[in-house]
CSV table of C-alpha atoms in Angstrom, one decimal:
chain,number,residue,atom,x,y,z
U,259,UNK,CA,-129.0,25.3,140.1
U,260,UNK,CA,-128.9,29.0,140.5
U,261,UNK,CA,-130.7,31.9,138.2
U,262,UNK,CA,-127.6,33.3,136.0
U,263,UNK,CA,-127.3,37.2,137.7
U,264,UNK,CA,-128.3,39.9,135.1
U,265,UNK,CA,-125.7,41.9,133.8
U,266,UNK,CA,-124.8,44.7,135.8
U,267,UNK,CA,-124.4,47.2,132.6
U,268,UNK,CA,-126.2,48.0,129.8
U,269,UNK,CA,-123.0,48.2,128.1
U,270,UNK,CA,-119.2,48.8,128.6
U,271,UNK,CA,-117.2,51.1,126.9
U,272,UNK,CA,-113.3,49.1,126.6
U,273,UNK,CA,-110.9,51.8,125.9
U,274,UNK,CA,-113.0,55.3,126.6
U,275,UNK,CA,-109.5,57.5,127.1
U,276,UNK,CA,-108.0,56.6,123.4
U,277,UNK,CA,-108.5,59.1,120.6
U,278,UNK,CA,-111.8,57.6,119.5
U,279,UNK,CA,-113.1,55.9,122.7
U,280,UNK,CA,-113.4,59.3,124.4
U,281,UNK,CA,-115.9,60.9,121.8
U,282,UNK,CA,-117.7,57.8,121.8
U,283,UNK,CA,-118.6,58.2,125.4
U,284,UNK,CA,-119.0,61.8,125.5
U,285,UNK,CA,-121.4,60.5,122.7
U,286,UNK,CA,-122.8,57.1,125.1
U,287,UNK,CA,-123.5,59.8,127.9
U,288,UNK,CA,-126.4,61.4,126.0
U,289,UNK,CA,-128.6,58.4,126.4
U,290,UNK,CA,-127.8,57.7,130.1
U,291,UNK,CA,-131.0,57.4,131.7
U,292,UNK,CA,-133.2,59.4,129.3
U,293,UNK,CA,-136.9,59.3,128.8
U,294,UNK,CA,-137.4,57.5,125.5
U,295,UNK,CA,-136.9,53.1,126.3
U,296,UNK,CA,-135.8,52.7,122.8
U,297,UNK,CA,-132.9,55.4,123.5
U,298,UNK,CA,-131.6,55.5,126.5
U,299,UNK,CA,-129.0,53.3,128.6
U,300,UNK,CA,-129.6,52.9,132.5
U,301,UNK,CA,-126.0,51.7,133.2
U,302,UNK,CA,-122.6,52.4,131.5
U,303,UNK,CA,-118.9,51.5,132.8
U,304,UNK,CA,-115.8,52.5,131.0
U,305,UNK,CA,-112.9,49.9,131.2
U,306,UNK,CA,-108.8,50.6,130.1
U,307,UNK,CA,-105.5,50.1,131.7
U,308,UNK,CA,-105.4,53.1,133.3
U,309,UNK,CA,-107.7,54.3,136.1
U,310,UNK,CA,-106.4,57.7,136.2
U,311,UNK,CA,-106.3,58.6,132.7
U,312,UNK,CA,-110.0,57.4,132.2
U,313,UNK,CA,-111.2,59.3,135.2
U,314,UNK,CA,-109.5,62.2,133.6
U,315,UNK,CA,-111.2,61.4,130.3
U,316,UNK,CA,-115.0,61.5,132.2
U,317,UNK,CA,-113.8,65.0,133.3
U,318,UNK,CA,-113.7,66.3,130.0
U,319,UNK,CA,-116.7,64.6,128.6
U,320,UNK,CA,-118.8,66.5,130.6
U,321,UNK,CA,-116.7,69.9,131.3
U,322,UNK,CA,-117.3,72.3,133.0
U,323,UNK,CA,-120.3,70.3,134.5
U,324,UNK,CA,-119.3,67.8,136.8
U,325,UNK,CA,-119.5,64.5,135.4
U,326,UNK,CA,-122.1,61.4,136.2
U,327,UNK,CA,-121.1,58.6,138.3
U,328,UNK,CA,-119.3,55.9,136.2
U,329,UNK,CA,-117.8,52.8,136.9
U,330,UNK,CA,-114.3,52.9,135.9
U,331,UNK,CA,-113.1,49.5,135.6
U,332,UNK,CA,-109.5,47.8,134.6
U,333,UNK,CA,-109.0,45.9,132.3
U,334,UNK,CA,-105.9,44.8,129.9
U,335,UNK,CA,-106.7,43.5,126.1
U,336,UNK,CA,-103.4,40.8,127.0
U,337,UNK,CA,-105.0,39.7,130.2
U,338,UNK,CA,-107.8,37.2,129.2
U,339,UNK,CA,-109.2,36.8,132.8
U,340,UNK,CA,-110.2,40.3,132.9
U,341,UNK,CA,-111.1,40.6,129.7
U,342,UNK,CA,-113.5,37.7,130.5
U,343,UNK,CA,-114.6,39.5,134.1
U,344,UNK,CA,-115.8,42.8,132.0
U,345,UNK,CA,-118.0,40.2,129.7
U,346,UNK,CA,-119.6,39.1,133.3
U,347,UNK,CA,-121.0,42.7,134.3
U,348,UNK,CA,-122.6,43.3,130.4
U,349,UNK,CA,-124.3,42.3,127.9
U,350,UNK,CA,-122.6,44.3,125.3
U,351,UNK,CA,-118.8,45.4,124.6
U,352,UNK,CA,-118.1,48.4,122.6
U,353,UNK,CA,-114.5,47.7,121.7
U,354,UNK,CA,-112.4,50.9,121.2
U,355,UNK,CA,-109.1,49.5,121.4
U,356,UNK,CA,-106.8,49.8,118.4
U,357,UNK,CA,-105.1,48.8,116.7
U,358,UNK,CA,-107.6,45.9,116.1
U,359,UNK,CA,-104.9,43.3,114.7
U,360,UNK,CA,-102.5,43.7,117.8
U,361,UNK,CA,-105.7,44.0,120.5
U,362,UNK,CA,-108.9,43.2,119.1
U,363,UNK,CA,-108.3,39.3,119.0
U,364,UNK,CA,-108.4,38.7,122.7
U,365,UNK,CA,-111.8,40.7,123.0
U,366,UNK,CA,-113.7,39.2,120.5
U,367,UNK,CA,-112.4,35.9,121.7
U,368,UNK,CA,-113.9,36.7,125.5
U,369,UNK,CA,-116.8,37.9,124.0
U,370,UNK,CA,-117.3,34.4,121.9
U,371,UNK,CA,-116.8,32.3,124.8
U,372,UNK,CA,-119.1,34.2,127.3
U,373,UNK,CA,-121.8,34.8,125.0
U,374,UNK,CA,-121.4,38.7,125.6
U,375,UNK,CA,-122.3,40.6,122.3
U,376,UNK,CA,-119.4,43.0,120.5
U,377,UNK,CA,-119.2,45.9,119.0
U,378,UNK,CA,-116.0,47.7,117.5
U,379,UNK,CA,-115.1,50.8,115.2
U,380,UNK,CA,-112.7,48.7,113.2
U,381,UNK,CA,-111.7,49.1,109.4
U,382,UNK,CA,-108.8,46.6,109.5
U,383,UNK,CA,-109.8,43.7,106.7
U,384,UNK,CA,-107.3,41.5,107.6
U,385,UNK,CA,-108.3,41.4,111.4
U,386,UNK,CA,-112.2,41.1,110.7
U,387,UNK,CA,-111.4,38.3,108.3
U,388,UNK,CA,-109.1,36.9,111.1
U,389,UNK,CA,-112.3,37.1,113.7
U,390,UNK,CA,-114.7,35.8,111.0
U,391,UNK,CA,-112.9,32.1,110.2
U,392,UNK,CA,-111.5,31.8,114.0
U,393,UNK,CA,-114.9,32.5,116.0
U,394,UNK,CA,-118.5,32.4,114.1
U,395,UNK,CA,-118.7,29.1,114.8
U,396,UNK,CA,-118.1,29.7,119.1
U,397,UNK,CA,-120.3,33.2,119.1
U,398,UNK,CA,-123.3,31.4,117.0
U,399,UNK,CA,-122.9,28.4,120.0
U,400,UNK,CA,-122.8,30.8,123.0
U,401,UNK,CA,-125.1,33.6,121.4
U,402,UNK,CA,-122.7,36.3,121.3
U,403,UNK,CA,-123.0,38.7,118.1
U,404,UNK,CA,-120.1,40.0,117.0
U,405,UNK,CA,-120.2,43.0,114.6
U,406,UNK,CA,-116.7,45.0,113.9
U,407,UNK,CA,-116.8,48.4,111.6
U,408,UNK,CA,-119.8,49.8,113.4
U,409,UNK,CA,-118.0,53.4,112.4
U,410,UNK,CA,-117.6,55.6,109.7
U,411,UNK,CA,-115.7,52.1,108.6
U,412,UNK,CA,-118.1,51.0,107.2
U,413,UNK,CA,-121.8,52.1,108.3
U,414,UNK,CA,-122.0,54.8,105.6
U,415,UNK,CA,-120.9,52.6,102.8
U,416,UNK,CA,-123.4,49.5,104.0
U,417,UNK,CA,-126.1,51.9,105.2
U,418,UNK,CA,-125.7,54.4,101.9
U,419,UNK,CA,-125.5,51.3,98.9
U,420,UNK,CA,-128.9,49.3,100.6
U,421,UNK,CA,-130.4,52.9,100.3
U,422,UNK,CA,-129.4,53.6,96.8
U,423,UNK,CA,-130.4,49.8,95.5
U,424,UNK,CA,-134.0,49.9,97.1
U,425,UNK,CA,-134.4,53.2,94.6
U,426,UNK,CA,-134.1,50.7,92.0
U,427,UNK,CA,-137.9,50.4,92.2
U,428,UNK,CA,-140.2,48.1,89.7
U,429,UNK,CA,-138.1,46.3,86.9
U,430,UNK,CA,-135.4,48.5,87.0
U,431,UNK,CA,-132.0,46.7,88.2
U,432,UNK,CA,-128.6,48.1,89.1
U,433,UNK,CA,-125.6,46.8,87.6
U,434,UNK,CA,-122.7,48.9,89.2
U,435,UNK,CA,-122.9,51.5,92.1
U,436,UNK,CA,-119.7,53.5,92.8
U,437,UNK,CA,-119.1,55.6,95.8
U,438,UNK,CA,-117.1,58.6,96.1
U,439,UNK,CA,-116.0,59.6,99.4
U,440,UNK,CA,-115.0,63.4,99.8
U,441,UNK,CA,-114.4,65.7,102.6
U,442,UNK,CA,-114.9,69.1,103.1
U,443,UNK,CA,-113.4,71.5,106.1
U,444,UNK,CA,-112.8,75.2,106.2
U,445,UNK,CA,-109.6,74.4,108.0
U,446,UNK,CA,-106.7,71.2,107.3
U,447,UNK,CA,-107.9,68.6,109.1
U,448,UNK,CA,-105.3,66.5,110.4
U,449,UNK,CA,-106.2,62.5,110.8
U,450,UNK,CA,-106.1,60.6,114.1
U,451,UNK,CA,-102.7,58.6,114.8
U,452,UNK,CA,-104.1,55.2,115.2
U,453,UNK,CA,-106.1,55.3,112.0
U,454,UNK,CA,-102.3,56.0,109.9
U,455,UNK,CA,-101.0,53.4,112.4
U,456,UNK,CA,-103.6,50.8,111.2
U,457,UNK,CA,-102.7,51.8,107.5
U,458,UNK,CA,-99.3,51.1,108.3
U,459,UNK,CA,-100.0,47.6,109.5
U,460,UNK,CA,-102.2,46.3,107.2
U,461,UNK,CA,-99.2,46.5,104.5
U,462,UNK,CA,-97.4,44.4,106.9
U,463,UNK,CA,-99.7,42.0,107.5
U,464,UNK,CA,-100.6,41.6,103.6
U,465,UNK,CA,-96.3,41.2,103.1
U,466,UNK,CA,-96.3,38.9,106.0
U,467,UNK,CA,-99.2,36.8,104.6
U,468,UNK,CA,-97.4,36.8,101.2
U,469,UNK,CA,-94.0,35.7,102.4
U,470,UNK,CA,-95.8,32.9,104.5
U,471,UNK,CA,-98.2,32.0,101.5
U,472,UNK,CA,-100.9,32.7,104.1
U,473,UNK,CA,-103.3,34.7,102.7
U,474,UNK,CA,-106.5,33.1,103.1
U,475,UNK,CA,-109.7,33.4,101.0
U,476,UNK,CA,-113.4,32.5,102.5
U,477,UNK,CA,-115.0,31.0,99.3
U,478,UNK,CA,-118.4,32.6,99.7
U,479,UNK,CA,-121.4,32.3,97.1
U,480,UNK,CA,-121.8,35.1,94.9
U,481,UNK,CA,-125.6,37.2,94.0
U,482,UNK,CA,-126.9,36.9,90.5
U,483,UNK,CA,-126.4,40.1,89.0
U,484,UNK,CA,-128.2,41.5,85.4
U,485,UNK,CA,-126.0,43.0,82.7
U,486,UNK,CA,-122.0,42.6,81.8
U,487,UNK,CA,-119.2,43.0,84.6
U,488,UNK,CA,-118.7,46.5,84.5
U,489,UNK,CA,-114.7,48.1,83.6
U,490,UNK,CA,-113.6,50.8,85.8
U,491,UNK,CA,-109.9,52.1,86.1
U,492,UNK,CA,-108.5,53.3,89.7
U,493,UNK,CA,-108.7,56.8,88.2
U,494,UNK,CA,-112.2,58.1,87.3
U,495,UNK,CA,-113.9,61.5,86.4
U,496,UNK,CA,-117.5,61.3,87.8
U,497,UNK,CA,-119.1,64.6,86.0
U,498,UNK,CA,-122.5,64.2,87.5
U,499,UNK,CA,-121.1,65.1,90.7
U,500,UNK,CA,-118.0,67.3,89.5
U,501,UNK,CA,-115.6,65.0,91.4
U,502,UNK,CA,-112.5,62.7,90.7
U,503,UNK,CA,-111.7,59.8,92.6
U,504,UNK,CA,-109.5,57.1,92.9
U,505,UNK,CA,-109.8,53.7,94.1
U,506,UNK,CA,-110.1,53.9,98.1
U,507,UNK,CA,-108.7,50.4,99.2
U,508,UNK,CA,-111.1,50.2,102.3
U,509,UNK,CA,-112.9,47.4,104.0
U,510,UNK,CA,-116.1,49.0,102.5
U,511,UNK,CA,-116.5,46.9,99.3
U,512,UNK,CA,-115.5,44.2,101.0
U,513,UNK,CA,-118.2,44.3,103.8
U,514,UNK,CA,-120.9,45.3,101.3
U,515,UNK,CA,-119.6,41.9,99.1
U,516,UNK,CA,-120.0,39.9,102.9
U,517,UNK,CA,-123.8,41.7,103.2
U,518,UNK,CA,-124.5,40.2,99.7
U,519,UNK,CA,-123.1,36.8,99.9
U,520,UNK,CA,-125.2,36.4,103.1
U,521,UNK,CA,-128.2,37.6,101.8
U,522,UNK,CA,-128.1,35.2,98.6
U,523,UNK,CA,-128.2,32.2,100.9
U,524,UNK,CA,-130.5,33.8,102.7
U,525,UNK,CA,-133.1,35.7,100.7
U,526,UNK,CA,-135.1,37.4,103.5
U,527,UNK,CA,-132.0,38.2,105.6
U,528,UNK,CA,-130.8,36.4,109.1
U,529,UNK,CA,-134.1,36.0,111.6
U,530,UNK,CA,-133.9,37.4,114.9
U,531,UNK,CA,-133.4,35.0,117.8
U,532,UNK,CA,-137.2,35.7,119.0
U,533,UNK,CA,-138.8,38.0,116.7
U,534,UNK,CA,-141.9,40.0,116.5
U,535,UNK,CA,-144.3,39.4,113.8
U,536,UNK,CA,-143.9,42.9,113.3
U,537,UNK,CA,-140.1,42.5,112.6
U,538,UNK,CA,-140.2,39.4,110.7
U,539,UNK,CA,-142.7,41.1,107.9
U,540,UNK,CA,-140.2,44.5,108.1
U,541,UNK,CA,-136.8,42.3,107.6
U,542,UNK,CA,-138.8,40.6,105.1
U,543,UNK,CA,-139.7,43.4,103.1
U,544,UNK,CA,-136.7,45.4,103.2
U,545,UNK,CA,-134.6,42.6,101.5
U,546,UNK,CA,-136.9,41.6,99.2
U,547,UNK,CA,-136.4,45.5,98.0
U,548,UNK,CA,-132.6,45.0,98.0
U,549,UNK,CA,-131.4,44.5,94.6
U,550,UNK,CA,-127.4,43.5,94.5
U,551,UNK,CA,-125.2,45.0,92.4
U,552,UNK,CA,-121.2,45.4,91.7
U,553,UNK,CA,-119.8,47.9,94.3
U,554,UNK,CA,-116.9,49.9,94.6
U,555,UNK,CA,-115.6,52.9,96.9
U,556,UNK,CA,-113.0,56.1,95.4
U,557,UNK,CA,-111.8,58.9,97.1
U,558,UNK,CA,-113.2,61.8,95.8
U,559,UNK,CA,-111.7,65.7,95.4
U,560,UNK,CA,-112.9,68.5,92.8
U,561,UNK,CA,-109.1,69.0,92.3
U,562,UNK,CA,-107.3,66.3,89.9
U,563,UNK,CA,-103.3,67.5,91.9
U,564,UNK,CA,-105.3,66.7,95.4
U,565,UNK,CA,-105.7,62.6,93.9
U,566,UNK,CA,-102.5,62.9,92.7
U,567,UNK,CA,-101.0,63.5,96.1
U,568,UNK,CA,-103.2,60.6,97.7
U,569,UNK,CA,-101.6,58.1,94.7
U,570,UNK,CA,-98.2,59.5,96.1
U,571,UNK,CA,-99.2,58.9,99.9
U,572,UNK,CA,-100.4,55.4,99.0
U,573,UNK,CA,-97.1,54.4,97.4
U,574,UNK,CA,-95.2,55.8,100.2
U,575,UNK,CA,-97.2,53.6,102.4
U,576,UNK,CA,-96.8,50.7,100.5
U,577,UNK,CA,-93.2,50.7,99.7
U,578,UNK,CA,-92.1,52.0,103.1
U,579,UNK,CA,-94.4,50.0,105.2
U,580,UNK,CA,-93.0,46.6,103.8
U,581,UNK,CA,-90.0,46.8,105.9
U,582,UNK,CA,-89.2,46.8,109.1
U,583,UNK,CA,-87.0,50.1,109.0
U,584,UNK,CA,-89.7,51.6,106.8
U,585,UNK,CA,-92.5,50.9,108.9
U,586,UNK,CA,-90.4,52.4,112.4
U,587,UNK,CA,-89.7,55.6,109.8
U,588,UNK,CA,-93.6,56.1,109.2
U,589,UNK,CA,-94.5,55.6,112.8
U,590,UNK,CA,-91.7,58.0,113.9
U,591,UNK,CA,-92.6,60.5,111.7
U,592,UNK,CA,-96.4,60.4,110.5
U,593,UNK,CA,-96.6,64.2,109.6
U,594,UNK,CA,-93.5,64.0,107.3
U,595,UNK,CA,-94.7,60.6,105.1
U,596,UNK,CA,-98.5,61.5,105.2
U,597,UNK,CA,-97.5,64.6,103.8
U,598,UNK,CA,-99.1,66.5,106.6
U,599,UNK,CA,-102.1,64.5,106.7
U,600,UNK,CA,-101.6,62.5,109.9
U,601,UNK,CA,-100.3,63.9,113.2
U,602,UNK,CA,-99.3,62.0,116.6
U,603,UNK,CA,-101.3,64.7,118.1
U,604,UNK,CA,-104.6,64.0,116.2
U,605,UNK,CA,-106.8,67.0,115.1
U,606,UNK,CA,-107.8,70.2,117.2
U,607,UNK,CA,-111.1,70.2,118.7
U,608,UNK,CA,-112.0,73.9,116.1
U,609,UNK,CA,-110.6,71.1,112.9
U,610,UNK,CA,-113.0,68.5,114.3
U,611,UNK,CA,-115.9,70.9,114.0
U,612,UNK,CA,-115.0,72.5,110.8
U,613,UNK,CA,-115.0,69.2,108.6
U,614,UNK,CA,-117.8,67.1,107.1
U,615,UNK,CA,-118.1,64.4,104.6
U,616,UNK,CA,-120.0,63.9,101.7
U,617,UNK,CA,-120.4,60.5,100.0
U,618,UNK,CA,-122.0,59.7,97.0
U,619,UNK,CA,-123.2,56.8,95.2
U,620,UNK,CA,-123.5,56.5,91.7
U,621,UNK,CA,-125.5,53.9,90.1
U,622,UNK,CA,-125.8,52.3,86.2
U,623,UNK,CA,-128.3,50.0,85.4
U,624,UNK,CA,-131.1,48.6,83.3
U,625,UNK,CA,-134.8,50.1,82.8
U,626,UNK,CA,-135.6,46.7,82.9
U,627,UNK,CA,-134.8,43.0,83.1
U,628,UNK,CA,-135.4,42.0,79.6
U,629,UNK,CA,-132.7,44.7,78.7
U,630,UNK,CA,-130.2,43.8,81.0
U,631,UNK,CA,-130.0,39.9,79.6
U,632,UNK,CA,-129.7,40.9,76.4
U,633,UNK,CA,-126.1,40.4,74.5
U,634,UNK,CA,-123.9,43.6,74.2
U,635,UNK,CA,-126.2,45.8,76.4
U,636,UNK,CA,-125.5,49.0,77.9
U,637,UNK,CA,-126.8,50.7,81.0
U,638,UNK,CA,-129.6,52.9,80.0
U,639,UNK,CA,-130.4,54.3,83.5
U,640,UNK,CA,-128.8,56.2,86.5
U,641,UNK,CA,-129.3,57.0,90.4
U,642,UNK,CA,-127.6,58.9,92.4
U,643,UNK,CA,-127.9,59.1,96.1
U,644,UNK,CA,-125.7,60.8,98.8
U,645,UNK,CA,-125.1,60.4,102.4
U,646,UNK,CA,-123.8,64.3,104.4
U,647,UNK,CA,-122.5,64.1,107.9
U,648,UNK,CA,-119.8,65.6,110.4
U,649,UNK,CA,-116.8,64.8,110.6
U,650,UNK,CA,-115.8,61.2,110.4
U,651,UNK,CA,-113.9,60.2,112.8
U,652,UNK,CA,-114.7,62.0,115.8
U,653,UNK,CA,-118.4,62.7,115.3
U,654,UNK,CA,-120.1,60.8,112.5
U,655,UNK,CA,-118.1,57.3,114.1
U,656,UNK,CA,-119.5,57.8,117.5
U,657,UNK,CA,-122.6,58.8,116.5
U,658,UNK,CA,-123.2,55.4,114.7
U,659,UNK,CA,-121.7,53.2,116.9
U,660,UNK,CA,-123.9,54.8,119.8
U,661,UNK,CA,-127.0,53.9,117.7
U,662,UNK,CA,-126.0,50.7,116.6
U,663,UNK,CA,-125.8,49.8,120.7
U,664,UNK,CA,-129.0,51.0,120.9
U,665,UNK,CA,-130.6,48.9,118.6
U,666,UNK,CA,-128.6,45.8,120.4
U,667,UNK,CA,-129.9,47.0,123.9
U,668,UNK,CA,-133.3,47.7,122.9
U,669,UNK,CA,-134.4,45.3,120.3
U,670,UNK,CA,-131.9,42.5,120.6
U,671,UNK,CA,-134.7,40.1,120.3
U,672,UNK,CA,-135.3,41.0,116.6
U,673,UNK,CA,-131.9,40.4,115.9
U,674,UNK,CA,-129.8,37.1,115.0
U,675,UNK,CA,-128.8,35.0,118.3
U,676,UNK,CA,-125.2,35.1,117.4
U,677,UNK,CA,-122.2,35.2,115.2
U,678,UNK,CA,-119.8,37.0,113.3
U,679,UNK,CA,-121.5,39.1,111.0
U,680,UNK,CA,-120.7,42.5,108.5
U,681,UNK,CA,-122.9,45.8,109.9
U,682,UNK,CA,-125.5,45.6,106.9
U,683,UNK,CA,-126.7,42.5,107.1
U,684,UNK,CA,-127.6,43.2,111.2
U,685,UNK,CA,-128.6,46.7,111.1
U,686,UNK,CA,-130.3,46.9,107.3
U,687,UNK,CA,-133.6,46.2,108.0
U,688,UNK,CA,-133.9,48.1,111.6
U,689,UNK,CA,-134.8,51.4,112.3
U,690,UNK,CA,-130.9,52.5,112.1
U,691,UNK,CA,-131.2,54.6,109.1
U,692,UNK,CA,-134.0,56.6,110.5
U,693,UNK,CA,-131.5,56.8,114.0
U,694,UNK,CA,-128.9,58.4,112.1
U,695,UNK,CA,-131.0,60.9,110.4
U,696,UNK,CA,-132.3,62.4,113.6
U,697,UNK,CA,-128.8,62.4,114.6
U,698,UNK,CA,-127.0,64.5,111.8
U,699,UNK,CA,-126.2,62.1,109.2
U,700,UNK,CA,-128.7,62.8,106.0
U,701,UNK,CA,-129.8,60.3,103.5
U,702,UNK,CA,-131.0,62.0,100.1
U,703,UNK,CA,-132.3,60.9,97.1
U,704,UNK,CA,-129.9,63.4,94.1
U,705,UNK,CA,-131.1,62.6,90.1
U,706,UNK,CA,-132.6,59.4,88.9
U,707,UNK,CA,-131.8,59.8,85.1
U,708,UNK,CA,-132.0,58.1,81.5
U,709,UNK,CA,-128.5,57.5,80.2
U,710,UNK,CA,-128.2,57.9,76.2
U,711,UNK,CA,-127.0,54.9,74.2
């Protein structure tokens, strides 16, 4: 029987000419063939529908220099077979297709089935739940690691709360950590198309599910964690950091939830499929530093009218996007029901490089153990961390999902053989923290306080 042929890629980038996908490989083409083996690619291919419009996209990538050779394959997200052809010439997919829920499915499927590893910049619940129950199982079997919301949804949030509970040093222990999400720009920045799209969907989806009695729940275990179950109402004032927020439903708590339930049936985190001695020690002393706690993730703004208008955009969403004719009205007119947040035409390149984002984490817990099992107790300490990038979408999202393929290319030995798995549990103990640092995207260490009783 004959050798299997190695890959002819290092990875493929499915759906380079969409909003995202473009950045990403302007991003991927900064590691083609560089000097450091730990960060570079020596092959890429991009892979869409259309030829033309992603030979367009390389032009601009590189502009005014000409651009490097790249394969430019085709490839349809409702054509299995060549869906299956692109996981024959890589090892790794980065999936930029959206949205995930309509053309994501078929992807992750080909991927499962060929053993080809996944990545994707997802932040659609309902679709990485969908992947989770429908193909761990094949991707464990055929060795295939499948990782969705390797983005700003939800990198920061994983990334950011594992770096805020290892602060919890000694007998200190966290009970709650809330995140605030704000972003700053000189200019309006106006959101990308597909994200309002997604937003859209996912309301539905959740009415679909409801109507059908469908909604499914993956019973998972649950982490042991010290003190009472901390009350919080979707509107909060957080006066250490001067912001308000109000509850952001994202996939971000529920990832971090995933992250937790893995690693409390599995202390040390998941072993790699042939691991260094080196990286078995590392894994084993970054969990053992991870101390779980409740998690939650608010929108944040210094101005108490700007979460007012997001309450009033999440209703419209909500009540609109329930129906049929209310969902076509959103999609046909973004700018009007997002109250100027989202546009068909996406931001300008000046918005892009004006904006930034800020997210901080804000932790309440016990000085000690002995304190926190005691009846009636109240958190007597607080941490606060913060994460600082550029702009979300378009920077800090490429960015990370650039490094996260890195890692995979370069030290996929160190990491689990396969399966469907949340970013944090995969990328916690590698070097991805220190990746992102070097590439724009701070980690920082803000007050560590004693709260008065």
């Amino acid at each position: 029987m004959a050798a299997p042929t190695a890959p002819t890629f290092d990875l493929i980038i499915l759906g380079a000419s969409g909003f995202t996908g473009k950045h990403v490989l302007k991003q991927a083409l900064k590691f083609l063939n560089t000097t450091s083996s730990s960060s570079s690619f020596n092959s890429i291919a991009i892979a869409g529908r259309n030829p033309t419009k992603l030979a367009q996209i390389l032009q601009w990538t590189t502009r005014p220099d000409p651009p490097p050779s790249i394969p430019i394959l085709t490839a349809d997200t409702s054509n299995p077979t060549s869906l299956r052809a692109l996981c024959s010439q890589t090892r790794l997919i980065l999936n930029c297709v959206g949205p995930f829920r309509r053309h994501g499915e078929s992807v992750v499927a080909a991927c499962a089935e060929t053993g080809c590893d996944y990545l994707d910049i997802t932040g659609e619940s309902e679709f990485m739940d969908r992947v989770e129950r429908g193909y761990h199982e094949m991707a464990v079997k055929s060795g295939s690691l499948v990782v969705s919301a390797c983005g700003f949804d939800s990198v920061p949030a994983e990334m950011g709360v594992l770096f805020h509970l290892r602060q919890w040093v000694d007998r200190s222990v966290p009970n709650r950590v809330e995140a605030f999400l704000s972003v700053e720009s000189e200019k309006k920045v106006v959101g990308n198309y597909g994200t309002f799209e997604s937003a859209v969907l996912a309301v539905a989806d959740l009415e679909e599910m409801r109507v059908r009695g469908s909604i499914h729940t993956t019973k998972r275990a649950k982490p042991v964690i010290p003190g009472p179950l901390p009350k919080g109402g979707i509107i909060e004032h957080q006066k250490k950091i001067g912001l308000w927020g109000v509850t952001l439903p994202s996939a971000d708590a529920t990832l971090v939830g995933k992250t937790f339930s893995i690693l409390t049936e599995n202390s040390h985190g998941l072993p790699g499929v042939d691991e260094s001695t080196e990286m078995v020690e590392k894994r084993k002393a970054f969990w053992s530093s991870v101390k779980p706690a409740h998690f939650g993730v608010k929108l944040g703004s210094k101005s108490f009218l700007r979460i007012l208008g997001y309450i009033m955009f999440g209703i419209i969403i909500g009540v609109l996007g329930r129906t049929t004719f209310g969902r076509w009205l959103l999609l046909k007119y973004p700018s009007i029901f997002s109250l100027g947040g989202f546009s068909k035409n996406g931001p300008s390149e000046e918005e892009v490089e004006s904006a930034s984002f800020k997210m901080w984490f804000v932790g309440h817990g016990f000085s000690n153990e002995s304190l926190a099992a005691q009846r009636n107790s109240k958190p007597d300490m607080e941490i606060v961390t913060r994460i600082t990038g550029p702009e979300m979408g378009y920077v800090t999202t490429p960015i990370i999902m650039i490094q996260c393929a890195l890692i995979l290319h370069s030290q996929r030995k160190n990491l689990p053989k396969g399966g469907v798995y949340p970013p944090g549990i995969i990328f916690g103990p590698t070097d991805l923290q220190q990746r992102l640092q070097q590439n724009g995207i701070s980690f920082d260490v803000i007050s560590k306080s004693t709260l008065s009783s």
